[in-house]
Amino acid sequence: MNISARTLNRTYLRRQLLLDDVALTVPEAVGHLVAVQAQEVDAPYVGLWTRLPGFTHERLTAALEDRSVVRGGLLRGTQHLTTGADYRWLRPLLRAGMGAAGLSAFRKQIAGLELDDIAAAAAAALAGRTMTRPQLAKALGERFPGRESIALAWAAQHQLSLIHPPPSGIWRRRGHVHVALATDWLGGPLSSSPSPEELVRRYLASCGPATAADLQAWSGLRRQRPVLDSMRLRVYRDATGRELYDLPELELADPDLPAPVRFLPDFDNAVLSHADRGRIILSDADRAVVCPGYSIVRPTFLVDGFVAGTWSIRPGALEVVAFRDLPDAAAVHAEALRLLAFLQLPDGTEVRVRTA
């Protein structure tokens, strides 16, 4: 069965909680999305605000503090939020497929050392306590004299399953990142046999229908096509003939459904969850602005379900820049005013909407 670009867009918006107002708790929303990008500290707050009606900063902060939601290195080795329950199986599954990726920058500094020895020293230093990353680096520097301590700390973070507990990850909080052993923070062991099929099911529930390449781009795990082919999945084809896998029990959305204006933060899941971002970004030119390289993914806003421009905080203004003339600039301005209030910017800050 073929699937149109607009059907794919509306289905994706619904599964990303961007089409309808859905009353979910923060852990329920994070669990549905599997892992919420958290490279920029405040981004998950904005990402949940745009998805959950009535969301307040305190709701996510409380979930981080009661450990129902945790922050750590997950998809593609980058910072994400996930539920405490999901971290137990997600981190071991992703870690098994990570290999040495992410350590190349420190290869010279840790040459001649066994990664297992670095991990064991870090685990001993962290047992039963939370440290800042510089504190962990100092402890490892004392254990391995003559080595660059920060490189040792990054190697330990690569090898161990570490949580970044509060105050790290709290709204507007900056400073040294805190680290704790996941088994200590979550009060129990992680999964010894994580299921790749569970990863596929959860991904498709929030991002499907999708290709094997999309799954790899989202998760960072290679060679997942055999897992997809082994499962009883529905297969669609897009306009170019590519196979799109989906859960058979999930329905496609009506392509004619109206889509509200939505403002997305830096690195939002909705932009980063596929190799082919055509379901939400209309053109290569638009994509080049949103993802210009240097690990930058700009904050965006959606009009009629597609990325229509970017936004940023400037001195005295929340600046909204559209790629082209907006069909309903008033609706964009109204949603930008809502965002302005949520961002808690200084009094007198105004919204400026313009076309590039």
Short mmCIF file of C-alpha atoms in Angstrom, two decimals:
data_model
loop_
_atom_site.label_atom_id
_atom_site.label_comp_id
_atom_site.label_asym_id
_atom_site.label_seq_id
_atom_site.Cartn_x
_atom_site.Cartn_y
_atom_site.Cartn_z
CA MET A 1 0.00 0.00 0.00
CA ASN A 2 1.33 3.45 -0.92
CA ILE A 3 1.23 6.28 1.57
CA SER A 4 1.16 9.97 0.64
CA ALA A 5 3.53 12.57 2.06
CA ARG A 6 0.66 14.37 3.75
CA THR A 7 -0.68 11.18 5.35
CA LEU A 8 2.83 10.45 6.59
CA ASN A 9 3.08 13.96 8.02
CA ARG A 10 -0.22 13.85 9.89
CA THR A 11 0.48 10.35 11.21
CA TYR A 12 3.89 11.46 12.43
CA LEU A 13 2.50 14.57 14.11
CA ARG A 14 -0.10 12.50 15.94
CA ARG A 15 2.47 10.01 17.17
CA GLN A 16 4.78 12.83 18.24
CA LEU A 17 1.91 14.34 20.30
CA LEU A 18 1.93 17.42 18.05
CA LEU A 19 -1.46 17.06 16.36
CA ASP A 20 -3.95 16.66 19.21
CA ASP A 21 -4.08 17.89 22.80
CA VAL A 22 -3.48 14.72 24.83
CA ALA A 23 -3.66 14.68 28.63
CA LEU A 24 -0.59 12.71 29.71
CA THR A 25 1.68 12.89 32.73
CA VAL A 26 5.31 13.81 32.10
CA PRO A 27 6.53 10.21 32.55
CA GLU A 28 3.77 8.98 30.23
CA ALA A 29 4.72 11.50 27.53
CA VAL A 30 8.45 10.81 27.86
CA GLY A 31 7.74 7.08 27.80
CA HIS A 32 5.66 7.41 24.64
CA LEU A 33 8.46 9.35 22.93
CA VAL A 34 10.97 6.77 24.27
CA ALA A 35 13.79 9.30 24.67
CA VAL A 36 13.59 13.10 24.58
CA GLN A 37 16.59 15.05 23.28
CA ALA A 38 18.30 16.92 26.12
CA GLN A 39 21.59 18.17 24.68
CA GLU A 40 20.45 21.69 25.48
CA VAL A 41 19.30 21.79 29.11
CA ASP A 42 16.06 23.74 28.64
CA ALA A 43 15.01 22.07 25.38
CA PRO A 44 13.01 19.19 26.94
CA TYR A 45 10.92 21.71 28.88
CA VAL A 46 9.95 23.50 25.66
CA GLY A 47 9.45 20.17 23.86
CA LEU A 48 7.00 18.97 26.49
CA TRP A 49 5.30 22.38 26.76
CA THR A 50 4.43 22.29 23.05
CA ARG A 51 3.06 18.73 23.36
CA LEU A 52 1.20 18.71 26.69
CA PRO A 53 -1.69 21.08 27.46
CA GLY A 54 -1.18 22.93 30.73
CA PHE A 55 2.46 21.85 31.07
CA THR A 56 4.52 23.77 33.64
CA HIS A 57 8.23 23.76 34.42
CA GLU A 58 7.56 22.23 37.81
CA ARG A 59 6.11 19.05 36.29
CA LEU A 60 9.32 18.01 34.57
CA THR A 61 11.49 19.16 37.45
CA ALA A 62 9.43 17.02 39.83
CA ALA A 63 9.74 13.98 37.55
CA LEU A 64 13.53 14.38 37.46
CA GLU A 65 13.68 14.75 41.21
CA ASP A 66 11.49 11.73 41.99
CA ARG A 67 13.49 9.65 39.45
CA SER A 68 10.50 8.70 37.32
CA VAL A 69 12.38 10.49 34.50
CA VAL A 70 16.17 10.43 34.21
CA ARG A 71 18.81 12.10 32.06
CA GLY A 72 21.82 10.37 30.53
CA GLY A 73 23.73 9.40 27.40
CA LEU A 74 21.41 7.30 25.24
CA LEU A 75 20.51 7.54 21.54
CA ARG A 76 23.59 8.16 19.39
CA GLY A 77 25.55 8.63 22.62
CA THR A 78 23.91 12.02 23.23
CA GLN A 79 21.97 13.36 26.20
CA HIS A 80 18.33 12.30 26.41
CA LEU A 81 15.55 12.03 28.96
CA THR A 82 13.82 8.71 29.38
CA THR A 83 11.73 7.11 32.08
CA GLY A 84 13.62 5.34 34.84
CA ALA A 85 11.96 2.08 33.81
CA ASP A 86 12.98 2.48 30.16
CA TYR A 87 16.55 3.41 31.02
CA ARG A 88 17.01 -0.05 32.56
CA TRP A 89 16.70 -1.78 29.17
CA LEU A 90 17.43 1.06 26.73
CA ARG A 91 20.91 1.94 27.96
CA PRO A 92 22.25 -1.68 27.89
CA LEU A 93 20.81 -2.22 24.41
CA LEU A 94 22.33 0.97 23.02
CA ARG A 95 25.62 0.46 24.86
CA ALA A 96 26.03 -2.99 23.30
CA GLY A 97 25.88 -1.47 19.82
CA MET A 98 27.98 1.58 20.58
CA GLY A 99 31.47 0.05 20.37
CA ALA A 100 34.21 2.65 20.73
CA ALA A 101 32.18 5.41 19.06
CA GLY A 102 32.66 8.72 20.85
CA LEU A 103 36.12 8.00 22.23
CA SER A 104 38.19 8.96 19.20
CA ALA A 105 38.84 12.47 20.58
CA PHE A 106 40.48 10.94 23.66
CA ARG A 107 42.29 8.01 22.08
CA LYS A 108 45.75 9.55 22.50
CA GLN A 109 45.16 10.58 26.13
CA ILE A 110 44.05 7.10 27.23
CA ALA A 111 46.42 5.07 25.05
CA GLY A 112 47.89 2.13 26.92
CA LEU A 113 45.11 2.01 29.52
CA GLU A 114 42.40 -0.63 29.64
CA LEU A 115 38.92 0.82 29.44
CA ASP A 116 37.72 -1.75 31.95
CA ASP A 117 40.27 -0.46 34.47
CA ILE A 118 39.09 3.13 33.99
CA ALA A 119 35.47 2.02 34.38
CA ALA A 120 36.25 0.05 37.56
CA ALA A 121 38.06 3.01 39.11
CA ALA A 122 35.16 5.33 38.27
CA ALA A 123 32.58 2.89 39.62
CA ALA A 124 34.50 2.64 42.88
CA ALA A 125 34.71 6.44 43.18
CA LEU A 126 30.98 6.85 42.46
CA ALA A 127 29.65 3.98 44.57
CA GLY A 128 26.78 5.27 46.68
CA ARG A 129 27.35 8.93 45.86
CA THR A 130 26.85 11.66 43.28
CA MET A 131 29.81 13.67 41.98
CA THR A 132 30.28 16.46 39.49
CA ARG A 133 32.16 15.53 36.33
CA PRO A 134 35.23 17.58 37.44
CA GLN A 135 35.19 15.76 40.80
CA LEU A 136 35.12 12.41 39.02
CA ALA A 137 37.91 13.57 36.70
CA LYS A 138 40.02 14.58 39.72
CA ALA A 139 39.52 11.19 41.37
CA LEU A 140 40.50 9.38 38.18
CA GLY A 141 43.50 11.66 37.68
CA GLU A 142 44.77 10.60 41.10
CA ARG A 143 44.21 6.95 40.23
CA PHE A 144 46.01 7.29 36.87
CA PRO A 145 48.70 9.96 37.43
CA GLY A 146 50.16 11.63 34.39
CA ARG A 147 46.95 11.27 32.36
CA GLU A 148 44.54 14.03 31.32
CA SER A 149 41.82 13.72 33.93
CA ILE A 150 38.90 14.98 31.82
CA ALA A 151 39.69 12.38 29.14
CA LEU A 152 39.54 9.71 31.85
CA ALA A 153 36.15 11.01 32.97
CA TRP A 154 34.76 10.89 29.43
CA ALA A 155 36.09 7.36 28.97
CA ALA A 156 34.37 6.33 32.21
CA GLN A 157 31.10 7.89 31.08
CA HIS A 158 31.38 5.98 27.80
CA GLN A 159 31.93 2.66 29.57
CA LEU A 160 29.56 3.01 32.52
CA SER A 161 25.81 3.54 32.68
CA LEU A 162 25.64 6.94 34.33
CA ILE A 163 22.68 9.16 35.20
CA HIS A 164 22.99 12.95 35.37
CA PRO A 165 20.77 13.67 38.38
CA PRO A 166 19.42 17.03 39.53
CA PRO A 167 20.43 19.79 39.73
CA SER A 168 21.72 18.84 36.24
CA GLY A 169 18.96 19.12 33.65
CA ILE A 170 16.80 21.51 35.67
CA TRP A 171 15.25 24.54 33.92
CA ARG A 172 17.75 27.38 33.48
CA ARG A 173 20.31 25.52 35.58
CA ARG A 174 23.86 25.79 34.27
CA GLY A 175 27.14 24.60 35.74
CA HIS A 176 28.99 21.35 36.22
CA VAL A 177 27.17 18.17 35.21
CA HIS A 178 26.48 15.72 38.06
CA VAL A 179 26.97 11.99 37.60
CA ALA A 180 25.77 8.91 39.49
CA LEU A 181 25.80 5.20 38.78
CA ALA A 182 22.49 4.26 37.19
CA THR A 183 22.18 1.18 39.38
CA ASP A 184 22.50 3.38 42.48
CA TRP A 185 20.16 6.12 41.24
CA LEU A 186 17.49 3.66 40.07
CA GLY A 187 17.95 1.29 43.00
CA GLY A 188 18.55 -1.91 41.08
CA PRO A 189 20.28 -3.63 38.18
CA LEU A 190 19.86 -2.85 34.51
CA SER A 191 18.49 -5.41 32.06
CA SER A 192 20.86 -8.24 31.14
CA SER A 193 18.88 -9.18 28.01
CA PRO A 194 17.40 -6.03 26.42
CA SER A 195 15.10 -6.62 23.47
CA PRO A 196 15.79 -4.99 20.09
CA GLU A 197 12.21 -5.86 19.11
CA GLU A 198 10.97 -3.70 21.97
CA LEU A 199 13.08 -0.84 20.65
CA VAL A 200 11.50 -1.24 17.21
CA ARG A 201 7.96 -1.34 18.59
CA ARG A 202 8.49 1.74 20.71
CA TYR A 203 10.16 3.64 17.89
CA LEU A 204 7.37 2.93 15.43
CA ALA A 205 4.72 3.87 18.01
CA SER A 206 6.19 7.37 18.23
CA CYS A 207 7.88 7.81 14.83
CA GLY A 208 6.38 5.33 12.36
CA PRO A 209 5.85 4.41 9.65
CA ALA A 210 9.60 4.44 9.02
CA THR A 211 12.40 2.85 7.02
CA ALA A 212 15.27 0.76 8.35
CA ALA A 213 17.54 3.75 7.68
CA ASP A 214 15.25 5.96 9.79
CA LEU A 215 15.48 3.53 12.72
CA GLN A 216 19.28 3.56 12.44
CA ALA A 217 19.43 7.37 12.25
CA TRP A 218 17.27 7.67 15.36
CA SER A 219 18.88 4.99 17.50
CA GLY A 220 22.46 5.00 16.28
CA LEU A 221 22.30 1.19 16.00
CA ARG A 222 23.38 -0.44 12.74
CA ARG A 223 22.12 -3.56 11.00
CA GLN A 224 18.54 -3.42 12.28
CA ARG A 225 16.94 -4.55 9.00
CA PRO A 226 16.98 -8.25 10.07
CA VAL A 227 15.15 -7.32 13.28
CA LEU A 228 12.48 -5.46 11.31
CA ASP A 229 12.10 -8.33 8.84
CA SER A 230 11.74 -10.86 11.67
CA MET A 231 8.76 -9.04 13.17
CA ARG A 232 5.16 -9.11 12.01
CA LEU A 233 5.02 -5.55 10.78
CA ARG A 234 2.88 -3.82 8.21
CA VAL A 235 4.81 -2.47 5.22
CA TYR A 236 3.85 0.63 3.25
CA ARG A 237 5.65 2.38 0.41
CA ASP A 238 6.22 6.10 0.10
CA ALA A 239 6.13 8.13 -3.10
CA THR A 240 9.68 7.05 -3.99
CA GLY A 241 8.97 3.35 -3.42
CA ARG A 242 10.84 3.00 -0.13
CA GLU A 243 9.56 0.44 2.37
CA LEU A 244 8.05 1.96 5.50
CA TYR A 245 7.54 -0.40 8.45
CA ASP A 246 4.73 0.07 10.95
CA LEU A 247 2.91 -1.65 13.78
CA PRO A 248 -0.10 -3.46 12.31
CA GLU A 249 -2.46 -2.30 15.07
CA LEU A 250 -1.82 1.41 14.51
CA GLU A 251 -3.88 3.44 12.08
CA LEU A 252 -2.77 6.16 9.72
CA ALA A 253 -4.03 9.68 10.29
CA ASP A 254 -6.41 11.50 7.97
CA PRO A 255 -4.22 13.65 5.68
CA ASP A 256 -6.81 16.46 5.76
CA LEU A 257 -6.70 16.94 9.52
CA PRO A 258 -5.84 20.52 10.54
CA ALA A 259 -2.48 20.88 12.28
CA PRO A 260 -1.96 23.64 14.86
CA VAL A 261 1.03 25.96 14.96
CA ARG A 262 3.71 24.39 17.14
CA PHE A 263 7.04 25.76 18.36
CA LEU A 264 9.83 23.19 18.78
CA PRO A 265 13.11 23.58 20.69
CA ASP A 266 16.67 22.90 19.59
CA PHE A 267 17.31 19.25 18.65
CA ASP A 268 13.65 18.28 18.93
CA ASN A 269 12.72 14.63 18.34
CA ALA A 270 10.29 15.63 15.60
CA VAL A 271 13.17 16.96 13.47
CA LEU A 272 15.84 14.35 14.29
CA SER A 273 14.01 11.01 14.29
CA HIS A 274 14.47 10.05 10.61
CA ALA A 275 17.20 9.81 8.02
CA ASP A 276 14.74 11.34 5.54
CA ARG A 277 13.17 14.39 7.18
CA GLY A 278 10.86 15.13 4.28
CA ARG A 279 7.81 14.19 6.35
CA ILE A 280 8.26 17.39 8.36
CA ILE A 281 10.76 19.59 6.46
CA LEU A 282 9.55 20.56 3.00
CA SER A 283 12.80 21.18 1.10
CA ASP A 284 16.56 20.68 1.17
CA ALA A 285 16.95 24.46 1.39
CA ASP A 286 14.82 24.56 4.55
CA ARG A 287 16.73 21.64 6.01
CA ALA A 288 20.05 23.40 5.39
CA VAL A 289 18.85 26.31 7.54
CA VAL A 290 17.54 24.08 10.34
CA CYS A 291 20.55 21.73 10.32
CA PRO A 292 23.48 23.81 9.04
CA GLY A 293 26.17 21.45 10.36
CA TYR A 294 28.54 21.74 13.32
CA SER A 295 26.02 19.69 15.37
CA ILE A 296 23.52 22.56 15.24
CA VAL A 297 19.77 21.89 15.05
CA ARG A 298 17.91 25.16 15.36
CA PRO A 299 14.58 25.76 17.13
CA THR A 300 11.76 25.68 14.61
CA PHE A 301 8.02 26.20 14.29
CA LEU A 302 5.42 24.25 12.36
CA VAL A 303 2.65 25.65 10.17
CA ASP A 304 0.19 23.20 8.62
CA GLY A 305 2.35 20.40 10.02
CA PHE A 306 5.65 21.33 8.34
CA VAL A 307 8.66 23.35 9.48
CA ALA A 308 7.94 26.92 8.37
CA GLY A 309 10.89 28.72 9.92
CA THR A 310 13.13 29.15 12.95
CA TRP A 311 13.00 31.12 16.16
CA SER A 312 15.61 32.50 18.54
CA ILE A 313 15.99 34.68 21.59
CA ARG A 314 17.54 38.05 20.79
CA PRO A 315 18.15 41.08 23.03
CA GLY A 316 14.69 42.35 23.87
CA ALA A 317 12.85 39.98 21.51
CA LEU A 318 11.72 36.50 20.66
CA GLU A 319 12.48 36.56 16.93
CA VAL A 320 10.48 34.33 14.60
CA VAL A 321 11.82 34.05 11.04
CA ALA A 322 9.62 32.37 8.42
CA PHE A 323 11.08 30.71 5.33
CA ARG A 324 8.32 32.20 3.20
CA ASP A 325 5.15 34.26 3.56
CA LEU A 326 2.87 32.82 6.24
CA PRO A 327 -0.76 31.98 5.39
CA ASP A 328 -1.82 32.93 8.93
CA ALA A 329 0.79 35.15 10.57
CA ALA A 330 -1.65 35.99 13.38
CA ALA A 331 -1.78 32.35 14.52
CA VAL A 332 2.03 32.18 14.53
CA HIS A 333 2.23 35.40 16.52
CA ALA A 334 -0.32 34.17 19.05
CA GLU A 335 1.56 30.91 19.65
CA ALA A 336 4.84 32.83 19.89
CA LEU A 337 3.28 34.94 22.66
CA ARG A 338 2.44 31.73 24.53
CA LEU A 339 6.04 30.58 24.11
CA LEU A 340 7.30 33.97 25.28
CA ALA A 341 5.37 33.59 28.53
CA PHE A 342 6.69 30.05 29.06
CA LEU A 343 10.31 31.08 28.46
CA GLN A 344 10.13 33.54 31.36
CA LEU A 345 12.11 36.18 29.49
CA PRO A 346 12.65 39.66 30.99
CA ASP A 347 9.78 42.13 31.12
CA GLY A 348 9.53 44.15 27.94
CA THR A 349 10.62 41.31 25.65
CA GLU A 350 8.51 41.36 22.50
CA VAL A 351 7.69 38.96 19.69
CA ARG A 352 8.98 39.86 16.22
CA VAL A 353 7.74 37.84 13.24
CA ARG A 354 9.40 38.37 9.87
CA THR A 355 10.02 36.54 6.61
CA ALA A 356 13.58 35.69 5.59
#
